[in-house]
């Protein structure tokens, strides 16, 4: 069973505006749940591929870059401590950003990674940065992603989309655990395609189980079934907007384990186009 722990929260930063938003959300979550923030930046070594054509990066230059990044992280850490009153640990790594972040998450047994992403206006435009993609699919813990559109801090209405896949129920417990922290209302929505009418009774049973599990935790839960769904991602985003949700909990595609790089179309669309925070399990 997958659980959500917020005792050790990694927040990645490249010092951009979106990263600043991730820090704001992640630090608030740490304060609310009494967790520790691990603020991380990775100095990419992409230049190693090109040092035949450009001057080599010396150890001295690398050390200067590391010192500069550490100074920036320390400044950010002090601001976070002052604003949110939480413990902050800084970490500067050098190498492949994805590999270093995943390795660090495993080393400290992190419970959550918080990172910013950039959304797109077109449903056809689904290009995602390879680092973000790999972190979401390879992370040993849940990943909380948000775009520059998100301004609300905290969660009061959590949308829990349920489909007919075998692993859809894995996200229920983490969603309820996060909801418990904020006493949030759960909106469980069953998504059935046009050829899945026969699965409606099973979906009702599953939604009733979610409702009962929420009740056991003292949470309110609303359930709904959507029929003849043509695009589950569109339906999820639209339902979230309809109920005023501020968080969507999804599963990343299980095929990611095989390719190490593939993110299912549904997860990819939701992460890019939701105007709220997305928790990927």
Short mmCIF file of C-alpha atoms in Angstrom, two decimals:
data_model
loop_
_atom_site.label_atom_id
_atom_site.label_comp_id
_atom_site.label_asym_id
_atom_site.label_seq_id
_atom_site.Cartn_x
_atom_site.Cartn_y
_atom_site.Cartn_z
CA UNK A 1 0.00 0.00 0.00
CA UNK A 2 1.29 3.44 -0.96
CA UNK A 3 1.32 6.10 1.77
CA UNK A 4 2.04 9.82 1.70
CA UNK A 5 4.60 11.21 4.12
CA UNK A 6 5.41 14.91 4.38
CA UNK A 7 8.14 14.59 6.99
CA UNK A 8 10.85 15.05 4.35
CA UNK A 9 9.87 17.25 1.41
CA UNK A 10 12.32 17.86 -1.43
CA UNK A 11 11.73 21.11 -3.28
CA UNK A 12 13.72 21.45 -6.48
CA UNK A 13 14.69 24.91 -7.66
CA UNK A 14 16.35 26.42 -10.71
CA UNK A 15 15.70 29.91 -9.27
CA UNK A 16 12.93 30.61 -11.79
CA UNK A 17 9.52 32.13 -11.01
CA UNK A 18 7.87 28.72 -11.29
CA UNK A 19 10.42 27.26 -8.89
CA UNK A 20 9.67 30.11 -6.47
CA UNK A 21 6.01 29.09 -6.60
CA UNK A 22 6.98 25.49 -5.82
CA UNK A 23 8.94 26.71 -2.81
CA UNK A 24 5.94 28.69 -1.59
CA UNK A 25 3.61 25.70 -1.83
CA UNK A 26 6.11 23.14 -0.54
CA UNK A 27 7.20 25.25 2.43
CA UNK A 28 3.58 25.90 3.40
CA UNK A 29 2.86 22.17 3.27
CA UNK A 30 5.91 21.50 5.45
CA UNK A 31 4.73 24.08 7.98
CA UNK A 32 1.19 22.71 8.02
CA UNK A 33 2.33 19.10 8.46
CA UNK A 34 5.43 19.79 10.58
CA UNK A 35 7.84 18.48 7.96
CA UNK A 36 11.38 19.37 6.93
CA UNK A 37 12.22 21.07 3.62
CA UNK A 38 15.15 19.82 1.57
CA UNK A 39 15.93 22.60 -0.90
CA UNK A 40 17.87 21.24 -3.87
CA UNK A 41 19.57 22.54 -6.99
CA UNK A 42 21.54 20.47 -9.48
CA UNK A 43 24.36 22.01 -11.51
CA UNK A 44 23.98 20.27 -14.85
CA UNK A 45 27.12 18.86 -16.44
CA UNK A 46 25.74 19.03 -19.98
CA UNK A 47 28.85 20.95 -20.94
CA UNK A 48 30.88 17.73 -20.72
CA UNK A 49 29.34 16.65 -24.05
CA UNK A 50 30.76 19.69 -25.80
CA UNK A 51 34.19 20.18 -24.22
CA UNK A 52 35.87 19.07 -27.46
CA UNK A 53 34.63 22.25 -29.13
CA UNK A 54 34.62 24.66 -26.19
CA UNK A 55 37.12 25.46 -23.44
CA UNK A 56 37.08 22.83 -20.74
CA UNK A 57 35.30 23.65 -17.51
CA UNK A 58 37.95 23.58 -14.82
CA UNK A 59 37.50 22.28 -11.32
CA UNK A 60 38.05 25.81 -10.06
CA UNK A 61 35.15 27.13 -12.18
CA UNK A 62 32.92 24.29 -11.04
CA UNK A 63 33.74 25.03 -7.41
CA UNK A 64 32.92 28.72 -7.95
CA UNK A 65 29.58 27.79 -9.51
CA UNK A 66 28.82 25.47 -6.61
CA UNK A 67 29.70 28.17 -4.09
CA UNK A 68 27.45 30.66 -5.89
CA UNK A 69 24.52 28.23 -5.95
CA UNK A 70 25.05 27.36 -2.30
CA UNK A 71 24.95 31.05 -1.41
CA UNK A 72 21.64 31.45 -3.28
CA UNK A 73 20.18 28.36 -1.61
CA UNK A 74 21.27 29.55 1.82
CA UNK A 75 19.56 32.89 1.20
CA UNK A 76 16.37 31.12 0.12
CA UNK A 77 16.59 28.76 3.09
CA UNK A 78 16.84 31.67 5.51
CA UNK A 79 13.80 33.30 3.91
CA UNK A 80 11.83 30.05 4.20
CA UNK A 81 12.81 29.58 7.85
CA UNK A 82 11.83 33.16 8.62
CA UNK A 83 8.51 33.03 6.75
CA UNK A 84 7.31 29.51 7.55
CA UNK A 85 9.24 28.54 10.68
CA UNK A 86 10.33 25.18 9.30
CA UNK A 87 13.65 23.38 9.24
CA UNK A 88 15.42 23.70 5.88
CA UNK A 89 18.32 21.61 4.62
CA UNK A 90 20.11 22.72 1.44
CA UNK A 91 21.72 20.41 -1.09
CA UNK A 92 23.79 21.29 -4.15
CA UNK A 93 24.61 18.46 -6.53
CA UNK A 94 26.47 18.28 -9.83
CA UNK A 95 25.53 15.98 -12.68
CA UNK A 96 22.38 14.83 -14.38
CA UNK A 97 19.47 16.67 -12.70
CA UNK A 98 17.06 13.74 -12.84
CA UNK A 99 19.57 11.20 -11.60
CA UNK A 100 20.79 13.40 -8.77
CA UNK A 101 17.29 14.27 -7.55
CA UNK A 102 16.13 10.65 -7.65
CA UNK A 103 19.31 9.49 -5.90
CA UNK A 104 18.92 12.11 -3.18
CA UNK A 105 15.25 11.21 -2.67
CA UNK A 106 16.25 7.60 -2.08
CA UNK A 107 19.16 8.54 0.20
CA UNK A 108 17.02 10.55 2.62
CA UNK A 109 13.90 8.41 2.14
CA UNK A 110 11.93 11.47 1.02
CA UNK A 111 8.16 11.34 1.26
CA UNK A 112 7.40 13.96 -1.39
CA UNK A 113 9.03 15.96 -4.18
CA UNK A 114 7.61 19.38 -5.07
CA UNK A 115 8.47 20.95 -8.40
CA UNK A 116 7.18 23.55 -10.83
CA UNK A 117 6.13 22.83 -14.41
CA UNK A 118 5.00 24.95 -17.33
CA UNK A 119 1.48 24.44 -18.69
CA UNK A 120 0.41 24.73 -22.30
CA UNK A 121 -2.69 26.28 -23.86
CA UNK A 122 -3.19 23.65 -26.56
CA UNK A 123 -4.33 20.11 -25.80
CA UNK A 124 -2.17 18.98 -28.71
CA UNK A 125 0.99 20.59 -27.34
CA UNK A 126 2.23 17.98 -24.89
CA UNK A 127 5.96 18.55 -24.92
CA UNK A 128 7.38 18.23 -21.43
CA UNK A 129 10.92 18.79 -20.23
CA UNK A 130 12.81 15.53 -20.03
CA UNK A 131 13.99 16.21 -16.47
CA UNK A 132 10.47 16.81 -15.16
CA UNK A 133 9.17 13.81 -17.08
CA UNK A 134 11.81 11.45 -15.74
CA UNK A 135 11.44 12.69 -12.16
CA UNK A 136 7.67 12.14 -12.25
CA UNK A 137 8.00 8.65 -13.69
CA UNK A 138 11.06 7.46 -11.77
CA UNK A 139 10.52 9.08 -8.38
CA UNK A 140 10.49 6.68 -5.41
CA UNK A 141 7.87 8.91 -3.77
CA UNK A 142 4.84 10.97 -4.86
CA UNK A 143 5.53 14.16 -6.83
CA UNK A 144 3.56 17.38 -6.42
CA UNK A 145 3.65 19.54 -9.55
CA UNK A 146 2.25 23.01 -10.11
CA UNK A 147 2.38 25.65 -12.81
CA UNK A 148 2.61 29.41 -12.70
CA UNK A 149 -1.19 29.59 -12.89
CA UNK A 150 -1.65 28.36 -9.31
CA UNK A 151 -1.94 30.94 -6.56
CA UNK A 152 -4.06 29.27 -3.87
CA UNK A 153 -2.09 27.74 -1.01
CA UNK A 154 -3.38 24.61 0.73
CA UNK A 155 -6.14 22.22 -0.26
CA UNK A 156 -9.86 22.15 0.53
CA UNK A 157 -11.29 20.17 -2.42
CA UNK A 158 -9.34 17.16 -3.69
CA UNK A 159 -10.43 15.50 -6.92
CA UNK A 160 -9.86 11.74 -7.10
CA UNK A 161 -10.46 10.39 -10.64
CA UNK A 162 -11.19 6.65 -10.72
CA UNK A 163 -11.00 4.55 -13.89
CA UNK A 164 -11.19 0.82 -14.63
CA UNK A 165 -7.42 0.14 -14.55
CA UNK A 166 -5.95 -2.21 -11.97
CA UNK A 167 -3.75 0.42 -10.34
CA UNK A 168 -6.28 3.25 -10.07
CA UNK A 169 -7.03 2.48 -6.41
CA UNK A 170 -3.37 2.87 -5.40
CA UNK A 171 -3.81 6.64 -5.22
CA UNK A 172 -6.77 6.56 -2.83
CA UNK A 173 -4.83 6.22 0.42
CA UNK A 174 -2.29 9.00 -0.33
CA UNK A 175 -5.14 11.30 -1.39
CA UNK A 176 -7.03 10.64 1.84
CA UNK A 177 -3.88 11.10 3.92
CA UNK A 178 -3.26 14.51 2.37
CA UNK A 179 -6.94 15.42 2.72
CA UNK A 180 -6.79 14.58 6.41
CA UNK A 181 -4.09 17.19 7.00
CA UNK A 182 -6.32 19.93 5.58
CA UNK A 183 -9.73 18.45 6.42
CA UNK A 184 -10.37 18.63 2.68
CA UNK A 185 -13.48 17.40 0.88
CA UNK A 186 -12.89 14.44 -1.47
CA UNK A 187 -14.55 14.47 -4.89
CA UNK A 188 -14.26 10.93 -6.28
CA UNK A 189 -15.33 10.73 -9.92
CA UNK A 190 -15.67 7.50 -11.90
CA UNK A 191 -14.66 7.86 -15.54
CA UNK A 192 -16.25 5.37 -17.94
CA UNK A 193 -15.73 5.30 -21.69
CA UNK A 194 -18.57 4.66 -24.11
CA UNK A 195 -17.81 0.93 -24.27
CA UNK A 196 -17.59 0.48 -20.48
CA UNK A 197 -21.29 0.63 -19.59
CA UNK A 198 -21.12 -2.93 -18.24
CA UNK A 199 -18.51 -1.80 -15.70
CA UNK A 200 -20.81 0.73 -14.05
CA UNK A 201 -21.88 -1.61 -11.17
CA UNK A 202 -18.23 -2.31 -10.35
CA UNK A 203 -17.50 1.42 -10.48
CA UNK A 204 -20.34 2.11 -8.03
CA UNK A 205 -18.82 -0.44 -5.64
CA UNK A 206 -15.38 1.15 -5.94
CA UNK A 207 -16.72 4.65 -5.32
CA UNK A 208 -18.63 3.38 -2.28
CA UNK A 209 -15.36 1.95 -0.95
CA UNK A 210 -13.68 5.33 -1.40
CA UNK A 211 -16.60 7.03 0.34
CA UNK A 212 -16.40 4.60 3.28
CA UNK A 213 -12.61 5.02 3.55
CA UNK A 214 -13.03 8.81 3.63
CA UNK A 215 -15.73 8.52 6.28
CA UNK A 216 -13.42 6.38 8.42
CA UNK A 217 -10.95 9.27 8.39
CA UNK A 218 -13.66 11.78 9.27
CA UNK A 219 -13.67 13.30 5.78
CA UNK A 220 -16.56 14.35 3.58
CA UNK A 221 -16.72 12.63 0.20
CA UNK A 222 -18.87 13.23 -2.87
CA UNK A 223 -19.04 10.65 -5.67
CA UNK A 224 -20.15 10.84 -9.28
CA UNK A 225 -19.95 8.67 -12.38
CA UNK A 226 -19.30 10.22 -15.79
CA UNK A 227 -20.51 8.11 -18.74
CA UNK A 228 -19.35 8.02 -22.34
CA UNK A 229 -16.08 9.81 -21.57
CA UNK A 230 -14.09 10.39 -24.74
CA UNK A 231 -10.98 11.88 -23.14
CA UNK A 232 -10.40 11.12 -19.46
CA UNK A 233 -7.94 13.97 -19.03
CA UNK A 234 -10.38 16.53 -20.43
CA UNK A 235 -13.14 15.10 -18.24
CA UNK A 236 -10.90 15.23 -15.16
CA UNK A 237 -9.85 18.84 -15.71
CA UNK A 238 -13.39 19.96 -16.50
CA UNK A 239 -14.80 18.17 -13.46
CA UNK A 240 -12.16 19.79 -11.27
CA UNK A 241 -13.18 23.21 -12.55
CA UNK A 242 -16.86 22.39 -12.01
CA UNK A 243 -16.46 21.45 -8.34
CA UNK A 244 -13.82 24.11 -7.65
CA UNK A 245 -11.14 21.53 -6.88
CA UNK A 246 -7.64 22.64 -5.90
CA UNK A 247 -5.77 19.32 -6.21
CA UNK A 248 -5.96 16.34 -8.57
CA UNK A 249 -4.46 13.00 -7.57
CA UNK A 250 -3.38 10.73 -10.43
CA UNK A 251 -1.32 7.63 -11.14
CA UNK A 252 1.58 7.88 -13.57
CA UNK A 253 1.54 5.23 -16.28
CA UNK A 254 2.92 1.88 -15.17
CA UNK A 255 4.75 1.49 -18.50
CA UNK A 256 7.23 4.06 -17.22
CA UNK A 257 9.00 1.21 -15.41
CA UNK A 258 9.68 -0.46 -18.75
CA UNK A 259 10.87 2.50 -20.77
CA UNK A 260 12.08 4.74 -17.98
CA UNK A 261 10.75 7.71 -19.92
CA UNK A 262 7.15 7.13 -20.91
CA UNK A 263 4.39 9.06 -19.22
CA UNK A 264 0.86 8.03 -20.10
CA UNK A 265 -1.16 10.39 -22.26
CA UNK A 266 -3.73 10.86 -19.51
CA UNK A 267 -1.20 11.84 -16.84
CA UNK A 268 0.71 14.03 -19.28
CA UNK A 269 -2.40 15.97 -20.29
CA UNK A 270 -3.62 16.43 -16.73
CA UNK A 271 -0.24 17.65 -15.46
CA UNK A 272 0.03 20.19 -18.28
CA UNK A 273 -3.50 21.50 -18.45
CA UNK A 274 -4.85 21.40 -14.92
CA UNK A 275 -4.99 24.85 -13.38
CA UNK A 276 -4.50 23.31 -9.96
CA UNK A 277 -1.81 21.31 -8.21
CA UNK A 278 -1.38 17.69 -9.33
CA UNK A 279 -0.19 14.88 -7.05
CA UNK A 280 1.36 12.06 -9.12
CA UNK A 281 1.69 8.65 -7.48
#
